[in-house]
Amino acid sequence: MLIPFVALLLAQAPPPTAAEVVEKAPASDWRALDPENTLYLELAAGRVIVELAPEMAPRHVASIKALAREGFFDGLSIYRVQENYVAQGGDADEKRQAGRAKLKAEFALEKSAGVEFTRLADEDGYAPETGWVRGFAAARTSPGGPAWLVHCPGAFAMPRDEDPDSGTTDFYVVIGHAPRHLDRNTTVFGRVVQGIERLSTLPRGTGRLGFYEKPEERHPIRRARVAADLPEAERVALQLMRTDSASFAALVEARRNRREAWFHAQAGHVEVCNVPVPIREKR
Amino acid sequence: MLIPFVALLLAQAPPPTAAEVVEKAPASDWRALDPENTLYLELAAGRVIVELAPEMAPRHVASIKALAREGFFDGLSIYRVQENYVAQGGDADEKRQAGRAKLKAEFALEKSAGVEFTRLADEDGYAPETGWVRGFAAARTSPGGPAWLVHCPGAFAMPRDEDPDSGTTDFYVVIGHAPRHLDRNTTVFGRVVQGIERLSTLPRGTGRLGFYEKPEERHPIRRARVAADLPEAERVALQLMRTDSASFAALVEARRNRREAWFHAQAGHVEVCNVPVPIREKR
């Protein structure tokens, strides 16, 4: 009668912690970043790595890759940093972008049939369903219905004027509590996967909305490059946990109910912005 | 027939934006900070102002005021800064606090009858009800039931070891997306009302959990003082919008459905951590 006893023991083994899930995830539950859809922002403070989301915002991704490839961002700056909100960069003086075509908004896909969507079971106040589209925090109205990327910390998106189709060359990154009210109001087309502290620690602008008041306060963008264009030795080989994997499902549960001995109360709930997708250097 | 026409016009006047609500709030919808429950942390980077919550955590508030009054924090430091999470300060070397009594946890009030609680109508995944207790983001199980302060950006709380009653002298401040899983796991006993950028822009620690690895990386706390102990000329006279006021109710609605012309989609929802309580210098 040993086997039932062992089965009982196994059944009662405590669920893994988030650290244990990450440690034990098999190689098949990780994926490499695609260098063709990875942007390196080389700031004075160091490198910020952005994963782009061509599946969700193809026009915006094609545009920023073309801009990076022509050296558009080289010598421009981060020119707005607002506390608990966003850091914004690009063409502060709107000179270099003059005459360029505006980008038609990609706030949401009209249909998401065929888009791999890993649903989070927990309720969300802002959207009927949340989850992940290949690592990007996302939401949708229903299976196959409209879907969009949501504003979690690290979200990489296009600033605009009142006209929805007025975005051009710039970008902002969320550095504070998820501003979910921006969902479907701007085009999110990527997310920072490494180096966000190089944006979140920048001095806050003292102008309205966190704009720097003087040009000399701006933080230099030395270069922006598509990773695929760099020699392999200059790339960082990063792997992300696949959000459609069993390991990620276990991670979500480990974040919903924290099993570390330190916790005395379990939340019994988790929101999409409170499950950062694990990342590691390639093994 | 002029009057009905005017009434129709008024009825169709657009609801105010958040900025309009703040601008038009009558004096009676503001309250001054109580200097006896206001802590000034004088960092090398400047002043951080913390409003304390004696109603929700009397032992912790009494303790930190006594510590500030004996000069306990003077010359100590911010010794941990973790990206998108917390900045933590106090007695990094645990020398000055040696022999001091541990504080019994105040994770939640067992009963909240008599506590002024302004309920937020919107659903919350982490708690049956959320809202505000005199300006502090809070939650409760039900009217009169257990109530606690929640971990929004700026929350000021007591770090601890595995033992719930192991907090002593230190503090942490939330500088990222609301870590609501910490609710009811630590004692939140205040919130930063001004100067949080002096914490959120500090370099992130490269050690585990964002601890600085070398003592020279720590950021100096020059002094901590109870505002009431300073001459009035050295105080900042701040006023907060009363969370039990009609203006605040209008503000919540203005954050739930943004009426600025820039917005094309209305969230139709807001969470307690996405309604910062307006603050201004005394008029």
Coordinates of C-alpha atoms in Angstrom, one line a residue:
Chain A
M1 CA 0.0 0.0 0.0
L2 CA 3.0 2.3 -0.5
I3 CA 1.8 3.9 -3.7
P4 CA -1.3 5.5 -2.3
F5 CA 0.7 6.8 0.6
V6 CA 3.2 8.4 -1.7
A7 CA 0.4 9.8 -3.8
L8 CA -1.1 11.3 -0.7
L9 CA 2.2 12.9 0.2
L10 CA 2.6 14.3 -3.3
A11 CA -0.9 15.6 -3.2
Q12 CA -0.1 17.5 0.0
A13 CA 3.2 18.9 -1.1
P14 CA 2.9 22.7 -0.9
P15 CA 2.4 24.5 -4.2
P16 CA 5.7 26.0 -5.4
T17 CA 6.7 29.6 -4.8
A18 CA 7.3 31.9 -7.8
A19 CA 11.1 31.5 -7.3
E20 CA 10.7 27.7 -7.4
V21 CA 8.5 27.8 -10.5
V22 CA 11.1 29.9 -12.3
E23 CA 14.0 27.7 -11.1
K24 CA 12.3 24.5 -12.2
A25 CA 10.8 25.6 -15.5
P26 CA 12.0 23.3 -18.3
A27 CA 13.8 24.8 -21.3
S28 CA 10.7 24.4 -23.5
D29 CA 8.9 26.9 -21.3
W30 CA 11.3 29.7 -22.3
R31 CA 11.6 31.5 -25.6
A32 CA 14.3 33.7 -26.9
L33 CA 13.6 37.3 -27.8
D34 CA 13.4 37.8 -31.6
P35 CA 16.2 40.2 -32.5
E36 CA 14.2 41.5 -35.4
N37 CA 11.5 42.7 -33.0
T38 CA 13.8 43.9 -30.2
L39 CA 14.8 47.5 -29.9
Y40 CA 17.9 48.7 -28.0
L41 CA 17.6 52.3 -26.7
E42 CA 21.1 53.3 -25.8
L43 CA 20.6 56.1 -23.3
A44 CA 23.4 58.1 -21.5
A45 CA 22.4 56.0 -18.5
G46 CA 22.7 52.7 -20.4
R47 CA 20.7 50.3 -22.4
V48 CA 17.0 49.9 -22.3
I49 CA 15.7 46.8 -24.1
V50 CA 12.2 46.9 -25.7
E51 CA 10.3 43.9 -27.1
L52 CA 8.1 45.0 -29.9
A53 CA 4.6 43.6 -30.6
P54 CA 4.1 43.4 -34.4
E55 CA 1.1 41.1 -34.0
M56 CA -0.8 43.8 -32.1
A57 CA 0.5 47.0 -33.7
P58 CA 2.2 46.2 -37.1
R59 CA 2.3 49.8 -38.4
H60 CA 3.8 51.2 -35.2
V61 CA 6.4 48.4 -35.0
A62 CA 7.4 48.8 -38.7
S63 CA 7.6 52.5 -38.2
I64 CA 9.9 52.5 -35.2
K65 CA 12.1 49.9 -36.7
A66 CA 12.5 52.0 -39.9
L67 CA 13.2 55.1 -37.7
A68 CA 15.9 53.2 -35.7
R69 CA 17.4 52.0 -38.9
E70 CA 17.8 55.4 -40.4
G71 CA 19.3 56.7 -37.1
F72 CA 16.3 59.0 -36.4
F73 CA 16.6 58.8 -32.6
D74 CA 20.4 59.2 -32.4
G75 CA 21.1 62.4 -30.5
L76 CA 17.5 62.9 -29.4
S77 CA 16.3 62.6 -25.8
I78 CA 14.0 61.6 -23.0
Y79 CA 12.3 64.9 -22.5
R80 CA 9.4 64.2 -20.1
V81 CA 9.4 62.2 -16.9
Q82 CA 6.3 62.4 -14.8
E83 CA 6.2 60.8 -11.3
N84 CA 4.2 57.6 -11.0
Y85 CA 3.3 57.8 -14.7
V86 CA 5.5 57.9 -17.8
A87 CA 8.9 58.7 -19.3
Q88 CA 8.6 60.0 -22.8
G89 CA 11.3 60.3 -25.5
G90 CA 12.0 61.2 -29.1
D91 CA 11.9 64.4 -30.9
A92 CA 11.3 67.0 -28.2
D93 CA 11.6 70.0 -30.6
E94 CA 9.5 68.3 -33.3
K95 CA 12.0 69.4 -35.9
R96 CA 13.3 66.1 -37.2
Q97 CA 9.8 64.7 -37.5
A98 CA 8.5 67.6 -39.5
G99 CA 6.8 66.5 -42.7
R100 CA 6.6 62.8 -41.7
A101 CA 3.3 61.0 -42.1
K102 CA 1.2 60.5 -39.0
L103 CA 0.5 56.9 -38.0
K104 CA -3.0 55.6 -38.1
A105 CA -3.9 54.5 -34.5
E106 CA -3.7 50.8 -33.6
F107 CA -5.5 51.0 -30.2
A108 CA -6.9 47.5 -30.5
L109 CA -7.2 44.7 -33.0
E110 CA -10.8 44.5 -34.2
K111 CA -10.7 40.7 -34.1
S112 CA -8.4 38.5 -32.2
A113 CA -9.2 35.1 -33.8
G114 CA -5.9 33.3 -34.3
V115 CA -4.1 35.5 -31.7
E116 CA -2.7 33.3 -28.9
F117 CA -4.3 34.7 -25.8
T118 CA -3.6 33.1 -22.4
R119 CA -6.5 34.1 -20.2
L120 CA -6.1 35.2 -16.6
A121 CA -9.0 33.7 -14.7
D122 CA -9.2 36.6 -12.2
E123 CA -11.7 39.4 -12.7
D124 CA -10.5 42.7 -13.9
G125 CA -12.4 46.0 -13.4
Y126 CA -11.2 47.6 -16.6
A127 CA -11.8 44.9 -19.2
P128 CA -14.0 41.8 -19.6
E129 CA -11.0 39.5 -19.9
T130 CA -7.3 40.0 -19.3
G131 CA -4.3 37.8 -20.0
W132 CA -1.2 37.6 -22.1
V133 CA -0.5 37.7 -25.9
R134 CA 2.9 36.0 -26.2
G135 CA 4.3 37.7 -23.1
F136 CA 2.4 41.1 -23.5
A137 CA -0.2 41.9 -20.9
A138 CA -3.4 42.2 -22.9
A139 CA -7.2 42.4 -22.7
R140 CA -10.1 41.5 -24.9
T141 CA -13.8 41.8 -24.9
S142 CA -14.3 38.1 -25.6
P143 CA -12.6 35.2 -27.4
G144 CA -12.0 36.3 -31.0
G145 CA -13.3 39.8 -30.2
P146 CA -11.4 43.1 -30.0
A147 CA -8.1 42.7 -28.2
W148 CA -5.5 45.3 -27.0
L149 CA -2.3 45.6 -25.0
V150 CA -2.8 47.1 -21.6
H151 CA -0.8 49.7 -19.7
C152 CA 1.2 47.8 -17.1
P153 CA 4.6 49.1 -15.8
G154 CA 7.0 48.9 -18.8
A155 CA 4.4 49.3 -21.5
F156 CA 5.9 51.0 -24.5
A157 CA 3.4 53.2 -26.4
M158 CA 2.9 56.1 -28.8
P159 CA 2.1 59.6 -27.4
R160 CA -0.4 61.6 -29.5
D161 CA -2.4 64.8 -29.6
E162 CA -6.2 64.9 -29.5
D163 CA -6.5 63.3 -32.9
P164 CA -6.2 59.5 -32.5
D165 CA -4.1 59.3 -35.7
S166 CA -1.6 62.0 -34.7
G167 CA 1.3 59.8 -33.4
T168 CA 4.5 60.1 -35.3
T169 CA 7.9 59.1 -34.0
D170 CA 8.0 59.3 -30.2
F171 CA 7.3 56.8 -27.4
Y172 CA 6.5 56.7 -23.7
V173 CA 7.1 54.0 -21.2
V174 CA 4.9 53.5 -18.1
I175 CA 7.1 53.9 -14.9
G176 CA 4.3 53.9 -12.3
H177 CA 1.1 52.3 -11.2
A178 CA -0.7 50.9 -14.2
P179 CA -2.6 53.8 -15.9
R180 CA -5.3 51.5 -17.2
H181 CA -7.4 54.5 -18.2
L182 CA -5.0 54.9 -21.1
D183 CA -6.0 51.5 -22.5
R184 CA -7.5 51.8 -26.0
N185 CA -6.6 55.5 -25.9
T186 CA -3.1 55.1 -27.3
T187 CA -1.3 52.4 -29.2
V188 CA 0.8 50.2 -27.0
F189 CA 3.3 48.4 -29.3
G190 CA 5.9 46.9 -27.0
R191 CA 7.2 46.7 -23.5
V192 CA 10.5 47.2 -21.7
V193 CA 12.0 43.9 -20.8
Q194 CA 15.3 45.1 -19.3
G195 CA 16.8 48.4 -18.1
I196 CA 13.5 50.2 -17.1
E197 CA 15.4 51.6 -14.0
R198 CA 17.3 53.7 -16.5
L199 CA 14.1 55.5 -17.2
S200 CA 12.3 55.3 -13.8
T201 CA 15.2 56.9 -11.9
L202 CA 15.5 59.9 -14.2
P203 CA 14.8 63.3 -12.5
R204 CA 11.1 64.2 -12.7
G205 CA 10.4 67.2 -15.0
T206 CA 9.1 70.3 -13.2
G207 CA 7.0 71.5 -16.1
R208 CA 3.4 70.6 -16.7
L209 CA 2.9 66.8 -17.1
G210 CA 6.5 66.3 -16.2
F211 CA 8.1 67.9 -19.2
Y212 CA 11.6 69.1 -18.6
E213 CA 11.5 72.9 -18.7
K214 CA 15.0 73.4 -20.1
P215 CA 16.6 71.6 -23.0
E216 CA 19.7 70.8 -20.9
E217 CA 17.6 68.8 -18.5
R218 CA 16.8 66.3 -21.2
H219 CA 18.4 62.9 -21.0
P220 CA 20.3 61.9 -24.1
I221 CA 19.3 59.0 -26.4
R222 CA 22.7 58.1 -27.9
R223 CA 21.3 55.6 -30.4
A224 CA 18.3 53.4 -31.0
R225 CA 19.0 50.1 -32.9
V226 CA 17.1 47.0 -34.0
A227 CA 18.9 44.2 -32.2
A228 CA 19.2 42.1 -35.4
D229 CA 21.3 44.9 -36.9
L230 CA 24.0 44.6 -34.2
P231 CA 26.8 42.0 -34.3
E232 CA 25.8 39.1 -32.0
A233 CA 28.5 40.0 -29.6
E234 CA 26.8 43.3 -28.9
R235 CA 23.4 41.8 -28.2
V236 CA 22.0 40.5 -25.0
A237 CA 20.6 37.0 -25.4
L238 CA 17.5 37.1 -23.3
Q239 CA 14.9 34.5 -22.7
L240 CA 11.3 35.1 -21.5
M241 CA 9.1 32.6 -19.9
R242 CA 6.4 31.5 -22.4
T243 CA 3.1 32.8 -21.1
D244 CA 1.3 29.9 -22.7
S245 CA 3.4 27.4 -20.7
A246 CA 2.5 25.2 -17.7
S247 CA 5.3 27.0 -15.8
F248 CA 3.7 30.4 -16.3
A249 CA 0.3 29.1 -15.1
A250 CA 2.0 27.8 -12.0
L251 CA 3.7 31.2 -11.6
V252 CA 0.3 33.0 -11.8
E253 CA -1.0 30.9 -9.0
A254 CA 2.1 31.5 -7.0
R255 CA 1.5 35.2 -7.3
R256 CA -2.2 34.9 -6.6
N257 CA -1.5 33.0 -3.4
R258 CA 2.0 33.6 -2.1
R259 CA 3.4 30.5 -0.5
E260 CA 6.6 32.0 0.9
A261 CA 6.7 31.5 4.7
W262 CA 6.8 35.3 5.1
F263 CA 3.2 35.7 4.0
H264 CA 0.4 35.4 6.6
A265 CA -2.5 36.5 4.4
Q266 CA -3.1 35.2 0.9
A267 CA -4.6 37.7 -1.6
G268 CA -6.5 35.0 -3.4
H269 CA -6.5 37.3 -6.4
V270 CA -4.0 38.7 -8.9
E271 CA -4.2 41.2 -11.7
V272 CA -2.5 41.1 -15.0
C273 CA 0.0 43.9 -14.1
N274 CA 1.1 42.1 -11.0
V275 CA 2.6 39.1 -12.7
P276 CA 5.8 40.3 -14.4
V277 CA 6.9 37.8 -17.1
P278 CA 10.2 36.1 -15.9
I279 CA 13.2 36.9 -17.9
R280 CA 16.8 35.5 -17.9
E281 CA 20.0 35.6 -19.8
K282 CA 20.2 32.7 -22.3
R283 CA 21.5 29.5 -20.9
Chain B
M1 CA -40.0 79.3 -22.1
L2 CA -36.5 80.3 -21.4
I3 CA -36.1 78.5 -18.1
P4 CA -36.6 75.0 -19.4
F5 CA -34.2 75.7 -22.2
V6 CA -31.6 76.8 -19.7
A7 CA -32.3 73.8 -17.5
L8 CA -31.7 71.6 -20.5
L9 CA -28.5 73.3 -21.3
L10 CA -27.4 72.8 -17.7
A11 CA -28.4 69.2 -17.7
Q12 CA -26.3 68.6 -20.7
A13 CA -23.3 70.5 -19.4
P14 CA -20.4 68.0 -19.6
P15 CA -19.3 66.6 -16.2
P16 CA -16.2 68.4 -14.9
T17 CA -12.7 67.1 -15.5
A18 CA -10.4 66.3 -12.5
A19 CA -8.6 69.6 -12.9
E20 CA -12.0 71.5 -12.9
V21 CA -13.1 69.7 -9.8
V22 CA -9.9 70.6 -8.0
E23 CA -10.1 74.2 -9.1
K24 CA -13.7 74.6 -8.1
A25 CA -13.6 72.8 -4.8
P26 CA -14.8 75.1 -1.9
A27 CA -12.5 75.7 1.0
S28 CA -14.7 73.5 3.2
D29 CA -13.7 70.5 1.0
W30 CA -10.1 70.8 2.0
R31 CA -8.4 70.1 5.3
A32 CA -5.0 71.0 6.7
L33 CA -2.5 68.3 7.6
D34 CA -2.3 67.9 11.3
P35 CA 1.3 68.8 12.3
E36 CA 1.2 66.4 15.2
N37 CA 0.7 63.5 12.7
T38 CA 3.0 64.7 10.0
L39 CA 6.5 63.4 9.7
Y40 CA 9.3 65.2 7.8
L41 CA 12.0 62.9 6.5
E42 CA 14.9 65.2 5.6
L43 CA 16.9 63.2 3.1
A44 CA 20.1 64.3 1.4
A45 CA 17.8 64.7 -1.7
G46 CA 15.4 66.9 0.2
R47 CA 12.2 66.6 2.2
V48 CA 9.7 63.8 2.1
I49 CA 6.4 64.5 3.9
V50 CA 4.5 61.6 5.4
E51 CA 1.0 61.9 6.8
L52 CA 0.6 59.4 9.7
A53 CA -2.6 57.4 10.4
P54 CA -3.0 57.1 14.1
E55 CA -6.6 56.0 13.7
M56 CA -5.5 52.8 11.8
A57 CA -2.2 52.0 13.5
P58 CA -1.9 53.8 16.8
R59 CA 1.1 51.8 18.1
H60 CA 3.1 52.3 15.0
V61 CA 2.4 56.0 14.8
A62 CA 3.2 56.6 18.5
S63 CA 6.4 54.6 18.0
I64 CA 7.8 56.5 15.0
K65 CA 6.9 59.9 16.5
A66 CA 8.8 58.9 19.7
L67 CA 11.7 57.7 17.5
A68 CA 11.8 61.0 15.5
R69 CA 11.6 63.0 18.7
E70 CA 14.7 61.2 20.2
G71 CA 16.6 61.8 16.9
F72 CA 16.7 58.0 16.2
F73 CA 16.7 58.4 12.4
D74 CA 19.3 61.2 12.2
G75 CA 22.3 59.9 10.3
L76 CA 20.6 56.7 9.2
S77 CA 19.7 55.9 5.6
I78 CA 17.6 54.6 2.8
Y79 CA 19.3 51.3 2.3
R80 CA 17.0 49.4 -0.1
V81 CA 15.4 50.5 -3.3
Q82 CA 13.8 47.9 -5.5
E83 CA 12.5 48.8 -8.9
N84 CA 8.7 49.0 -9.2
Y85 CA 8.3 48.1 -5.6
V86 CA 9.6 49.8 -2.5
A87 CA 12.2 52.1 -1.0
Q88 CA 13.1 51.2 2.6
G89 CA 14.9 53.1 5.3
G90 CA 16.0 53.2 8.8
D91 CA 18.6 51.3 10.7
A92 CA 20.4 49.3 8.0
D93 CA 23.0 47.8 10.4
E94 CA 20.4 47.0 13.1
K95 CA 22.7 48.4 15.7
R96 CA 20.8 51.4 17.0
Q97 CA 17.6 49.4 17.3
A98 CA 19.3 46.7 19.4
G99 CA 17.3 45.9 22.5
R100 CA 14.2 47.8 21.5
A101 CA 10.8 46.2 21.9
K102 CA 9.2 44.8 18.8
L103 CA 5.9 46.3 17.7
K104 CA 2.8 44.2 17.8
A105 CA 1.4 44.1 14.3
E106 CA -1.5 46.4 13.3
F107 CA -2.3 44.8 9.9
A108 CA -6.0 45.6 10.2
L109 CA -8.6 47.0 12.7
E110 CA -10.7 44.2 13.9
K111 CA -13.8 46.5 13.8
S112 CA -14.3 49.7 11.9
A113 CA -17.5 51.0 13.4
G114 CA -17.0 54.7 13.9
V115 CA -14.3 54.9 11.4
E116 CA -15.2 57.4 8.6
F117 CA -15.0 55.2 5.5
T118 CA -15.8 56.7 2.1
R119 CA -16.6 53.8 -0.1
L120 CA -15.6 53.5 -3.7
A121 CA -18.5 51.9 -5.7
D122 CA -16.2 50.1 -8.1
E123 CA -15.4 46.4 -7.7
D124 CA -12.0 45.5 -6.4
G125 CA -10.4 42.1 -6.9
Y126 CA -8.4 42.1 -3.7
A127 CA -11.0 43.2 -1.1
P128 CA -14.8 43.2 -0.7
E129 CA -14.8 47.0 -0.4
T130 CA -12.3 49.7 -1.0
G131 CA -12.4 53.4 -0.3
W132 CA -10.8 56.1 1.9
V133 CA -10.4 56.6 5.6
R134 CA -9.7 60.3 5.9
G135 CA -7.5 60.4 2.8
F136 CA -5.9 57.1 3.2
A137 CA -6.7 54.4 0.6
A138 CA -8.3 51.6 2.6
A139 CA -10.3 48.4 2.4
R140 CA -12.8 46.6 4.6
T141 CA -14.7 43.4 4.6
S142 CA -18.0 45.1 5.3
P143 CA -19.4 48.2 7.0
G144 CA -18.2 48.0 10.6
G145 CA -16.0 44.9 9.9
P146 CA -12.3 44.6 9.7
A147 CA -10.6 47.5 7.9
W148 CA -7.0 48.2 6.7
L149 CA -4.9 50.6 4.7
V150 CA -3.9 49.3 1.3
H151 CA -0.6 49.4 -0.6
C152 CA -1.0 52.1 -3.1
P153 CA 1.9 54.1 -4.4
G154 CA 3.2 56.2 -1.5
A155 CA 2.0 53.8 1.2
F156 CA 4.3 54.1 4.3
A157 CA 4.6 50.8 6.2
M158 CA 6.7 48.7 8.5
P159 CA 9.0 46.0 7.2
R160 CA 9.2 42.8 9.2
D161 CA 10.7 39.4 9.4
E162 CA 8.6 36.2 9.2
D163 CA 7.1 36.9 12.7
P164 CA 4.2 39.3 12.2
D165 CA 5.2 41.1 15.4
S166 CA 8.8 41.7 14.4
G167 CA 8.7 45.3 13.1
T168 CA 10.8 47.7 15.1
T169 CA 12.0 51.1 13.8
D170 CA 12.2 51.0 10.0
F171 CA 9.8 51.9 7.2
Y172 CA 9.2 51.3 3.5
V173 CA 7.4 53.4 0.9
V174 CA 5.7 51.9 -2.2
I175 CA 7.3 53.4 -5.3
G176 CA 5.7 51.2 -8.0
H177 CA 2.6 49.4 -9.1
A178 CA 0.4 48.8 -6.0
P179 CA 1.6 45.6 -4.4
R180 CA -1.8 44.7 -3.0
H181 CA -0.6 41.2 -2.1
L182 CA 1.1 42.9 0.9
D183 CA -2.2 44.2 2.2
R184 CA -2.8 42.7 5.7
N185 CA 0.7 41.3 5.7
T186 CA 2.4 44.4 7.0
T187 CA 1.3 47.5 9.0
V188 CA 0.6 50.4 6.8
F189 CA 0.6 53.5 9.0
G190 CA 0.9 56.5 6.8
R191 CA 1.5 57.7 3.3
V192 CA 3.8 60.1 1.5
V193 CA 2.0 63.2 0.5
Q194 CA 4.9 65.2 -0.9
G195 CA 8.4 64.5 -2.2
I196 CA 8.0 60.9 -3.1
E197 CA 10.2 61.5 -6.2
R198 CA 13.1 61.9 -3.7
L199 CA 12.7 58.2 -3.1
S200 CA 11.5 56.9 -6.4
T201 CA 14.5 58.3 -8.3
L202 CA 17.1 56.8 -6.0
P203 CA 19.4 54.3 -7.7
R204 CA 18.1 50.8 -7.5
G205 CA 20.1 48.5 -5.2
T206 CA 21.9 45.7 -7.0
G207 CA 21.6 43.2 -4.1
R208 CA 18.8 40.8 -3.5
L209 CA 15.4 42.5 -3.1
G210 CA 17.1 45.8 -4.1
F211 CA 19.3 46.2 -1.0
Y212 CA 22.3 48.3 -1.6
E213 CA 25.4 46.1 -1.5
K214 CA 27.8 48.6 -0.1
P215 CA 27.2 51.0 2.8
E216 CA 28.4 54.0 0.7
E217 CA 25.5 53.4 -1.7
R218 CA 23.0 54.2 1.1
H219 CA 21.1 57.5 0.8
P220 CA 21.4 59.6 4.0
I221 CA 18.5 60.5 6.2
R222 CA 19.7 63.7 7.7
R223 CA 16.8 64.1 10.2
A224 CA 13.3 62.9 10.8
R225 CA 11.0 65.3 12.7
V226 CA 7.4 65.6 13.7
A227 CA 6.1 68.7 12.0
A228 CA 4.6 70.1 15.2
D229 CA 8.1 70.2 16.7
L230 CA 9.4 72.6 14.0
P231 CA 8.9 76.3 14.1
E232 CA 6.0 77.2 11.8
A233 CA 8.4 78.9 9.3
E234 CA 10.1 75.6 8.7
R235 CA 6.8 73.7 8.0
V236 CA 5.0 73.3 4.7
A237 CA 1.3 74.2 5.2
L238 CA -0.4 71.6 3.1
Q239 CA -4.1 71.0 2.5
L240 CA -5.6 67.8 1.3
M241 CA -9.0 67.4 -0.4
R242 CA -11.3 65.8 2.1
T243 CA -12.2 62.3 0.8
D244 CA -15.7 62.6 2.4
S245 CA -16.5 65.7 0.4
A246 CA -18.7 66.2 -2.6
S247 CA -15.7 67.5 -4.5
F248 CA -13.9 64.2 -4.0
A249 CA -16.9 62.2 -5.2
A250 CA -16.9 64.3 -8.3
L251 CA -13.1 63.7 -8.7
V252 CA -13.6 60.0 -8.5
E253 CA -16.1 60.1 -11.3
A254 CA -13.8 62.3 -13.3
R255 CA -11.1 59.7 -12.9
R256 CA -13.5 56.8 -13.7
N257 CA -14.7 58.5 -16.9
R258 CA -12.1 61.0 -18.2
R259 CA -13.8 63.9 -19.8
E260 CA -10.8 65.7 -21.2
A261 CA -11.1 66.1 -24.9
W262 CA -7.9 63.9 -25.4
F263 CA -9.8 60.8 -24.3
H264 CA -11.6 58.7 -26.8
A265 CA -12.4 55.7 -24.7
Q266 CA -13.8 55.9 -21.2
A267 CA -12.6 53.2 -18.7
G268 CA -16.0 53.2 -16.9
H269 CA -14.0 52.0 -13.9
V270 CA -11.5 53.2 -11.4
E271 CA -9.5 51.5 -8.6
V272 CA -8.7 53.0 -5.3
C273 CA -5.0 53.4 -6.2
N274 CA -5.8 55.3 -9.3
V275 CA -7.3 58.3 -7.5
P276 CA -4.6 60.3 -5.9
V277 CA -5.9 62.6 -3.2
P278 CA -5.4 66.2 -4.4
I279 CA -3.0 68.2 -2.3
R280 CA -2.1 71.9 -2.4
E281 CA -0.2 74.5 -0.4
K282 CA -2.4 76.3 2.0
R283 CA -4.3 79.3 0.7

